[in-house]
Amino acid sequence: MGRVRVVAPATSANLGAGFDVFGLALDRPADVLVVEEIEAGVEMVVEGFPVPETPEANVAGYVAKRLAENAGAGVRLELRKGVPPGSGLGSSAASAVASAAGVAVLLGLEVGMRELLGVCAEAEGVASGAPHADNAAACLYGGFVCVGEGMRVLRVEPPEWLEWGVVLPEVRVETREARRALPERVPLDVHVHSLGSVVMMVAGMMRGDRELVRLGMRDRFATPVRSRWIPRFEEVVRAVVEAGALGVTVSGSGPACIALCSGDVCSGEEVAEAMGEVYSEAGVECRCFWGKPGGGVEVEGRRLSNILKG
Ligand code: HSE
């Protein structure tokens, strides 16, 4: 009976107006999962952050149960959480994808990427009250992704120059609550604005056009609602612009804020530090992260997209 080691990175969903559609894989932090085959059932242990350890209550356990039980096999999961839960950095998606990738490769399941994305999106639904595939798609495929109907994923290799900085203030935001707070209906002008931003972002990523990416980060749907829970958000925006970044938005459902920048103007580290300073000056605890877009989940050092099809 074998075992595999999986590394599943943090991701940032929405990137402005691409609510439940856009995802960006980050190169850090990451969850590390060791999956081992056992006689029967699903067992798990978790370290790193306090999250539920019973397989039924944990997204990684949920996904493993779905896949392993279907195959008539058993697995043991050893999960080291590196992506902070409740941060807006795709913590539950990282765990779900790590589990899906590890179990699929270990047991040699005949599944494709889209099928695994479906299981992970369902697990996200159990965790947050509504299935969504943006974080999971970015984690599975890497790079910048757009999720369409039927779990179709458009993957775009982000521009070489793209760097990101994240600040994570010490406030708790539950995805479930952050989703409930959104308006059920969208006024026509907001819809038109969102369409414009989304097109700019996709074109900007594909062409490597900094100005289009900057315009693409603008959002009038979720960001105005969710930024209210983020302390000093206006000051964070000012600090990012002064640092020379393209823009900043709420990462997923928050409270992390992600800024995108062009490494030849300012580095992700500089932007993250500029945002961190806003909080240090205000006496609010925060953590900063920075890096480049990432390649997505890896099993035994190989990208899943190079192992599985479709
Ligand atoms: N698209 C999701 C949301 C990401 O914004 O609610 C959070 O997991």
mmCIF file of N, CA and C in Angstrom, residues 180-280:
data_model
loop_
_atom_site.group_PDB
_atom_site.id
_atom_site.type_symbol
_atom_site.label_atom_id
_atom_site.label_comp_id
_atom_site.label_asym_id
_atom_site.label_seq_id
_atom_site.Cartn_x
_atom_site.Cartn_y
_atom_site.Cartn_z
ATOM 1 N N ARG A 180 -23.821 35.552 2.276
ATOM 2 C CA ARG A 180 -25.203 35.946 2.604
ATOM 3 C C ARG A 180 -25.395 37.454 2.522
ATOM 4 N N ALA A 181 -24.313 38.199 2.764
ATOM 5 C CA ALA A 181 -24.427 39.667 2.806
ATOM 6 C C ALA A 181 -24.560 40.289 1.416
ATOM 7 N N LEU A 182 -24.340 39.500 0.379
ATOM 8 C CA LEU A 182 -24.368 40.076 -0.978
ATOM 9 C C LEU A 182 -25.799 40.254 -1.466
ATOM 10 N N PRO A 183 -26.025 41.297 -2.268
ATOM 11 C CA PRO A 183 -27.382 41.500 -2.791
ATOM 12 C C PRO A 183 -27.790 40.369 -3.731
ATOM 13 N N GLU A 184 -29.056 39.953 -3.652
ATOM 14 C CA GLU A 184 -29.516 38.869 -4.527
ATOM 15 C C GLU A 184 -29.743 39.355 -5.951
ATOM 16 N N ARG A 185 -30.045 40.648 -6.091
ATOM 17 C CA ARG A 185 -30.274 41.207 -7.419
ATOM 18 C C ARG A 185 -29.237 42.287 -7.693
ATOM 19 N N VAL A 186 -28.847 42.372 -8.952
ATOM 20 C CA VAL A 186 -27.802 43.324 -9.332
ATOM 21 C C VAL A 186 -28.408 44.387 -10.227
ATOM 22 N N PRO A 187 -28.273 45.652 -9.866
ATOM 23 C CA PRO A 187 -28.789 46.721 -10.732
ATOM 24 C C PRO A 187 -28.082 46.705 -12.091
ATOM 25 N N LEU A 188 -28.784 47.170 -13.108
ATOM 26 C CA LEU A 188 -28.266 47.110 -14.472
ATOM 27 C C LEU A 188 -26.899 47.797 -14.601
ATOM 28 N N ASP A 189 -26.747 48.963 -13.967
ATOM 29 C CA ASP A 189 -25.468 49.690 -14.124
ATOM 30 C C ASP A 189 -24.314 48.903 -13.492
ATOM 31 N N VAL A 190 -24.591 48.194 -12.393
ATOM 32 C CA VAL A 190 -23.542 47.393 -11.754
ATOM 33 C C VAL A 190 -23.187 46.208 -12.659
ATOM 34 N N HIS A 191 -24.195 45.604 -13.239
ATOM 35 C CA HIS A 191 -23.976 44.477 -14.147
ATOM 36 C C HIS A 191 -23.098 44.895 -15.340
ATOM 37 N N VAL A 192 -23.435 46.050 -15.909
ATOM 38 C CA VAL A 192 -22.667 46.535 -17.065
ATOM 39 C C VAL A 192 -21.218 46.824 -16.654
ATOM 40 N N HIS A 193 -21.057 47.429 -15.490
ATOM 41 C CA HIS A 193 -19.715 47.728 -14.987
ATOM 42 C C HIS A 193 -18.925 46.438 -14.789
ATOM 43 N N SER A 194 -19.576 45.423 -14.206
ATOM 44 C CA SER A 194 -18.893 44.136 -13.962
ATOM 45 C C SER A 194 -18.443 43.501 -15.270
ATOM 46 N N LEU A 195 -19.333 43.529 -16.269
ATOM 47 C CA LEU A 195 -18.963 42.939 -17.559
ATOM 48 C C LEU A 195 -17.713 43.613 -18.124
ATOM 49 N N GLY A 196 -17.709 44.935 -18.032
ATOM 50 C CA GLY A 196 -16.552 45.693 -18.546
ATOM 51 C C GLY A 196 -15.273 45.289 -17.822
ATOM 52 N N SER A 197 -15.338 45.226 -16.490
ATOM 53 C CA SER A 197 -14.141 44.881 -15.704
ATOM 54 C C SER A 197 -13.649 43.486 -16.031
ATOM 55 N N VAL A 198 -14.597 42.556 -16.154
ATOM 56 C CA VAL A 198 -14.234 41.166 -16.403
ATOM 57 C C VAL A 198 -13.520 41.023 -17.753
ATOM 58 N N VAL A 199 -14.042 41.700 -18.746
ATOM 59 C CA VAL A 199 -13.404 41.639 -20.065
ATOM 60 C C VAL A 199 -12.004 42.234 -19.998
ATOM 61 N N MET A 200 -11.884 43.373 -19.304
ATOM 62 C CA MET A 200 -10.560 44.016 -19.176
ATOM 63 C C MET A 200 -9.568 43.065 -18.507
ATOM 64 N N MET A 201 -10.006 42.407 -17.446
ATOM 65 C CA MET A 201 -9.091 41.530 -16.706
ATOM 66 C C MET A 201 -8.627 40.355 -17.573
ATOM 67 N N VAL A 202 -9.558 39.714 -18.247
ATOM 68 C CA VAL A 202 -9.175 38.553 -19.069
ATOM 69 C C VAL A 202 -8.228 38.996 -20.192
ATOM 70 N N ALA A 203 -8.601 40.089 -20.857
ATOM 71 C CA ALA A 203 -7.750 40.576 -21.950
ATOM 72 C C ALA A 203 -6.388 41.010 -21.405
ATOM 73 N N GLY A 204 -6.401 41.654 -20.248
ATOM 74 C CA GLY A 204 -5.143 42.122 -19.635
ATOM 75 C C GLY A 204 -4.217 40.961 -19.308
ATOM 76 N N MET A 205 -4.790 39.891 -18.763
ATOM 77 C CA MET A 205 -3.975 38.717 -18.423
ATOM 78 C C MET A 205 -3.444 38.054 -19.702
ATOM 79 N N MET A 206 -4.293 37.973 -20.716
ATOM 80 C CA MET A 206 -3.878 37.287 -21.951
ATOM 81 C C MET A 206 -2.835 38.086 -22.726
ATOM 82 N N ARG A 207 -3.011 39.404 -22.745
ATOM 83 C CA ARG A 207 -2.076 40.235 -23.526
ATOM 84 C C ARG A 207 -0.880 40.719 -22.715
ATOM 85 N N GLY A 208 -0.979 40.523 -21.384
ATOM 86 C CA GLY A 208 0.077 41.064 -20.523
ATOM 87 C C GLY A 208 0.031 42.579 -20.492
ATOM 88 N N ASP A 209 -1.188 43.132 -20.504
ATOM 89 C CA ASP A 209 -1.376 44.586 -20.550
ATOM 90 C C ASP A 209 -1.699 45.113 -19.147
ATOM 91 N N ARG A 210 -0.743 45.867 -18.598
ATOM 92 C CA ARG A 210 -0.867 46.322 -17.210
ATOM 93 C C ARG A 210 -2.097 47.210 -16.997
ATOM 94 N N GLU A 211 -2.371 48.105 -17.948
ATOM 95 C CA GLU A 211 -3.482 49.046 -17.801
ATOM 96 C C GLU A 211 -4.820 48.294 -17.782
ATOM 97 N N LEU A 212 -4.935 47.258 -18.594
ATOM 98 C CA LEU A 212 -6.181 46.491 -18.613
ATOM 99 C C LEU A 212 -6.366 45.732 -17.291
ATOM 100 N N VAL A 213 -5.279 45.203 -16.761
ATOM 101 C CA VAL A 213 -5.386 44.500 -15.466
ATOM 102 C C VAL A 213 -5.810 45.497 -14.392
ATOM 103 N N ARG A 214 -5.238 46.700 -14.451
ATOM 104 C CA ARG A 214 -5.603 47.735 -13.471
ATOM 105 C C ARG A 214 -7.107 48.029 -13.545
ATOM 106 N N LEU A 215 -7.610 48.237 -14.747
ATOM 107 C CA LEU A 215 -9.049 48.514 -14.900
ATOM 108 C C LEU A 215 -9.883 47.301 -14.492
ATOM 109 N N GLY A 216 -9.356 46.117 -14.771
ATOM 110 C CA GLY A 216 -10.086 44.878 -14.488
ATOM 111 C C GLY A 216 -10.291 44.615 -13.015
ATOM 112 N N MET A 217 -9.507 45.249 -12.147
ATOM 113 C CA MET A 217 -9.660 44.996 -10.705
ATOM 114 C C MET A 217 -10.822 45.775 -10.094
ATOM 115 N N ARG A 218 -11.414 46.675 -10.866
ATOM 116 C CA ARG A 218 -12.508 47.505 -10.319
ATOM 117 C C ARG A 218 -13.787 46.690 -10.183
ATOM 118 N N ASP A 219 -14.455 46.833 -9.077
ATOM 119 C CA ASP A 219 -15.677 46.052 -8.835
ATOM 120 C C ASP A 219 -16.687 46.877 -8.050
ATOM 121 N N ARG A 220 -17.937 46.819 -8.491
ATOM 122 C CA ARG A 220 -18.990 47.538 -7.760
ATOM 123 C C ARG A 220 -20.032 46.590 -7.190
ATOM 124 N N PHE A 221 -19.754 45.266 -7.248
ATOM 125 C CA PHE A 221 -20.723 44.302 -6.721
ATOM 126 C C PHE A 221 -20.351 43.850 -5.295
ATOM 127 N N ALA A 222 -19.386 42.941 -5.170
ATOM 128 C CA ALA A 222 -19.080 42.370 -3.847
ATOM 129 C C ALA A 222 -18.129 43.241 -3.024
ATOM 130 N N THR A 223 -17.186 43.889 -3.698
ATOM 131 C CA THR A 223 -16.153 44.611 -2.951
ATOM 132 C C THR A 223 -16.713 45.723 -2.054
ATOM 133 N N PRO A 224 -17.661 46.543 -2.538
ATOM 134 C CA PRO A 224 -18.172 47.593 -1.639
ATOM 135 C C PRO A 224 -18.820 47.029 -0.377
ATOM 136 N N VAL A 225 -19.470 45.858 -0.487
ATOM 137 C CA VAL A 225 -20.114 45.251 0.690
ATOM 138 C C VAL A 225 -19.065 44.679 1.624
ATOM 139 N N ARG A 226 -18.158 43.893 1.066
ATOM 140 C CA ARG A 226 -17.216 43.152 1.907
ATOM 141 C C ARG A 226 -16.097 44.021 2.475
ATOM 142 N N SER A 227 -15.747 45.089 1.754
ATOM 143 C CA SER A 227 -14.645 45.922 2.253
ATOM 144 C C SER A 227 -15.038 46.646 3.541
ATOM 145 N N ARG A 228 -16.338 46.710 3.814
ATOM 146 C CA ARG A 228 -16.780 47.367 5.063
ATOM 147 C C ARG A 228 -16.315 46.610 6.299
ATOM 148 N N TRP A 229 -16.084 45.300 6.159
ATOM 149 C CA TRP A 229 -15.625 44.504 7.317
ATOM 150 C C TRP A 229 -14.116 44.534 7.464
ATOM 151 N N ILE A 230 -13.446 45.169 6.525
ATOM 152 C CA ILE A 230 -11.986 45.171 6.566
ATOM 153 C C ILE A 230 -11.518 46.501 7.140
ATOM 154 N N PRO A 231 -10.829 46.451 8.293
ATOM 155 C CA PRO A 231 -10.420 47.709 8.899
ATOM 156 C C PRO A 231 -9.506 48.501 7.968
ATOM 157 N N ARG A 232 -9.674 49.798 7.956
ATOM 158 C CA ARG A 232 -8.793 50.730 7.223
ATOM 159 C C ARG A 232 -8.666 50.405 5.736
ATOM 160 N N PHE A 233 -9.723 49.902 5.124
ATOM 161 C CA PHE A 233 -9.614 49.491 3.713
ATOM 162 C C PHE A 233 -9.224 50.658 2.812
ATOM 163 N N GLU A 234 -9.845 51.828 3.075
ATOM 164 C CA GLU A 234 -9.532 53.004 2.227
ATOM 165 C C GLU A 234 -8.054 53.357 2.300
ATOM 166 N N GLU A 235 -7.502 53.232 3.520
ATOM 167 C CA GLU A 235 -6.072 53.560 3.678
ATOM 168 C C GLU A 235 -5.195 52.524 2.972
ATOM 169 N N VAL A 236 -5.644 51.267 3.001
ATOM 170 C CA VAL A 236 -4.912 50.209 2.307
ATOM 171 C C VAL A 236 -4.887 50.517 0.802
ATOM 172 N N VAL A 237 -6.032 50.954 0.269
ATOM 173 C CA VAL A 237 -6.101 51.300 -1.159
ATOM 174 C C VAL A 237 -5.104 52.421 -1.466
ATOM 175 N N ARG A 238 -5.088 53.443 -0.613
ATOM 176 C CA ARG A 238 -4.175 54.578 -0.855
ATOM 177 C C ARG A 238 -2.719 54.123 -0.819
ATOM 178 N N ALA A 239 -2.400 53.256 0.170
ATOM 179 C CA ALA A 239 -1.011 52.798 0.325
ATOM 180 C C ALA A 239 -0.568 52.012 -0.919
ATOM 181 N N VAL A 240 -1.475 51.230 -1.457
ATOM 182 C CA VAL A 240 -1.160 50.401 -2.629
ATOM 183 C C VAL A 240 -0.892 51.282 -3.854
ATOM 184 N N VAL A 241 -1.742 52.287 -4.031
ATOM 185 C CA VAL A 241 -1.570 53.191 -5.184
ATOM 186 C C VAL A 241 -0.249 53.951 -5.043
ATOM 187 N N GLU A 242 0.032 54.430 -3.824
ATOM 188 C CA GLU A 242 1.289 55.163 -3.598
ATOM 189 C C GLU A 242 2.507 54.277 -3.847
ATOM 190 N N ALA A 243 2.365 52.998 -3.531
ATOM 191 C CA ALA A 243 3.495 52.066 -3.731
ATOM 192 C C ALA A 243 3.713 51.758 -5.218
ATOM 193 N N GLY A 244 2.737 52.115 -6.054
ATOM 194 C CA GLY A 244 2.915 51.904 -7.501
ATOM 195 C C GLY A 244 2.264 50.635 -8.027
ATOM 196 N N ALA A 245 1.389 50.006 -7.207
ATOM 197 C CA ALA A 245 0.734 48.766 -7.668
ATOM 198 C C ALA A 245 -0.426 49.094 -8.591
ATOM 199 N N LEU A 246 -0.950 48.068 -9.261
ATOM 200 C CA LEU A 246 -2.044 48.270 -10.213
ATOM 201 C C LEU A 246 -3.375 48.451 -9.503
ATOM 202 N N GLY A 247 -3.535 47.815 -8.355
ATOM 203 C CA GLY A 247 -4.789 47.942 -7.615
ATOM 204 C C GLY A 247 -4.840 46.918 -6.511
ATOM 205 N N VAL A 248 -5.885 47.033 -5.700
ATOM 206 C CA VAL A 248 -6.071 46.110 -4.582
ATOM 207 C C VAL A 248 -7.548 45.806 -4.462
ATOM 208 N N THR A 249 -7.853 44.597 -4.039
ATOM 209 C CA THR A 249 -9.246 44.220 -3.852
ATOM 210 C C THR A 249 -9.338 43.203 -2.712
ATOM 211 N N VAL A 250 -10.557 42.899 -2.322
ATOM 212 C CA VAL A 250 -10.748 41.890 -1.286
ATOM 213 C C VAL A 250 -10.441 40.530 -1.917
ATOM 214 N N SER A 251 -9.642 39.721 -1.238
ATOM 215 C CA SER A 251 -9.313 38.400 -1.768
ATOM 216 C C SER A 251 -10.423 37.424 -1.370
ATOM 217 N N GLY A 252 -11.107 36.871 -2.346
ATOM 218 C CA GLY A 252 -12.233 35.978 -2.045
ATOM 219 C C GLY A 252 -13.248 36.695 -1.171
ATOM 220 N N SER A 253 -13.617 36.053 -0.072
ATOM 221 C CA SER A 253 -14.587 36.700 0.816
ATOM 222 C C SER A 253 -13.897 37.499 1.917
ATOM 223 N N GLY A 254 -12.556 37.625 1.842
ATOM 224 C CA GLY A 254 -11.815 38.416 2.811
ATOM 225 C C GLY A 254 -11.546 37.603 4.089
ATOM 226 N N PRO A 255 -10.878 38.224 5.081
ATOM 227 C CA PRO A 255 -10.467 39.626 5.139
ATOM 228 C C PRO A 255 -9.138 39.943 4.444
ATOM 229 N N ALA A 256 -8.478 38.947 3.829
ATOM 230 C CA ALA A 256 -7.233 39.282 3.143
ATOM 231 C C ALA A 256 -7.525 40.243 1.992
ATOM 232 N N CYS A 257 -6.576 41.138 1.750
ATOM 233 C CA CYS A 257 -6.661 42.035 0.594
ATOM 234 C C CYS A 257 -5.492 41.677 -0.307
ATOM 235 N N ILE A 258 -5.764 41.565 -1.604
ATOM 236 C CA ILE A 258 -4.684 41.232 -2.537
ATOM 237 C C ILE A 258 -4.436 42.398 -3.484
ATOM 238 N N ALA A 259 -3.180 42.778 -3.597
ATOM 239 C CA ALA A 259 -2.781 43.811 -4.553
ATOM 240 C C ALA A 259 -2.005 43.128 -5.673
ATOM 241 N N LEU A 260 -2.245 43.563 -6.905
ATOM 242 C CA LEU A 260 -1.471 43.062 -8.038
ATOM 243 C C LEU A 260 -0.518 44.159 -8.478
ATOM 244 N N CYS A 261 0.676 43.772 -8.879
ATOM 245 C CA CYS A 261 1.620 44.793 -9.318
ATOM 246 C C CYS A 261 2.528 44.241 -10.401
ATOM 247 N N SER A 262 3.198 45.170 -11.046
ATOM 248 C CA SER A 262 4.142 44.816 -12.086
ATOM 249 C C SER A 262 5.522 44.869 -11.438
ATOM 250 N N GLY A 263 6.199 43.722 -11.399
ATOM 251 C CA GLY A 263 7.463 43.610 -10.681
ATOM 252 C C GLY A 263 8.523 44.612 -11.102
ATOM 253 N N ASP A 264 8.414 45.170 -12.324
ATOM 254 C CA ASP A 264 9.428 46.140 -12.758
ATOM 255 C C ASP A 264 9.142 47.544 -12.220
ATOM 256 N N VAL A 265 7.942 47.734 -11.625
ATOM 257 C CA VAL A 265 7.609 49.037 -11.023
ATOM 258 C C VAL A 265 7.756 48.951 -9.502
ATOM 259 N N CYS A 266 7.175 47.936 -8.919
ATOM 260 C CA CYS A 266 7.337 47.699 -7.475
ATOM 261 C C CYS A 266 7.131 46.209 -7.238
ATOM 262 N N SER A 267 7.753 45.683 -6.209
ATOM 263 C CA SER A 267 7.653 44.241 -5.977
ATOM 264 C C SER A 267 6.432 43.931 -5.110
ATOM 265 N N GLY A 268 5.992 42.687 -5.158
ATOM 266 C CA GLY A 268 4.897 42.247 -4.306
ATOM 267 C C GLY A 268 5.240 42.463 -2.842
ATOM 268 N N GLU A 269 6.519 42.264 -2.506
ATOM 269 C CA GLU A 269 6.955 42.435 -1.118
ATOM 270 C C GLU A 269 6.778 43.892 -0.670
ATOM 271 N N GLU A 270 7.173 44.829 -1.555
ATOM 272 C CA GLU A 270 7.033 46.258 -1.200
ATOM 273 C C GLU A 270 5.567 46.622 -0.984
ATOM 274 N N VAL A 271 4.707 46.090 -1.845
ATOM 275 C CA VAL A 271 3.283 46.430 -1.739
ATOM 276 C C VAL A 271 2.685 45.810 -0.468
ATOM 277 N N ALA A 272 3.067 44.552 -0.199
ATOM 278 C CA ALA A 272 2.551 43.891 1.006
ATOM 279 C C ALA A 272 2.989 44.676 2.244
ATOM 280 N N GLU A 273 4.257 45.120 2.242
ATOM 281 C CA GLU A 273 4.753 45.871 3.405
ATOM 282 C C GLU A 273 4.053 47.214 3.556
ATOM 283 N N ALA A 274 3.749 47.845 2.417
ATOM 284 C CA ALA A 274 3.046 49.146 2.481
ATOM 285 C C ALA A 274 1.662 48.944 3.109
ATOM 286 N N MET A 275 0.999 47.836 2.764
ATOM 287 C CA MET A 275 -0.320 47.565 3.355
ATOM 288 C C MET A 275 -0.166 47.210 4.832
ATOM 289 N N GLY A 276 0.879 46.424 5.133
ATOM 290 C CA GLY A 276 1.128 46.026 6.532
ATOM 291 C C GLY A 276 1.357 47.227 7.419
ATOM 292 N N GLU A 277 2.034 48.260 6.867
ATOM 293 C CA GLU A 277 2.320 49.458 7.657
ATOM 294 C C GLU A 277 1.048 50.190 8.071
ATOM 295 N N VAL A 278 0.048 50.152 7.199
ATOM 296 C CA VAL A 278 -1.241 50.799 7.542
ATOM 297 C C VAL A 278 -1.761 50.192 8.845
ATOM 298 N N TYR A 279 -1.661 48.856 8.931
ATOM 299 C CA TYR A 279 -2.183 48.185 10.127
ATOM 300 C C TYR A 279 -1.272 48.365 11.335
ATOM 301 N N SER A 280 0.070 48.336 11.115
ATOM 302 C CA SER A 280 0.956 48.537 12.280
ATOM 303 C C SER A 280 0.696 49.907 12.879
#
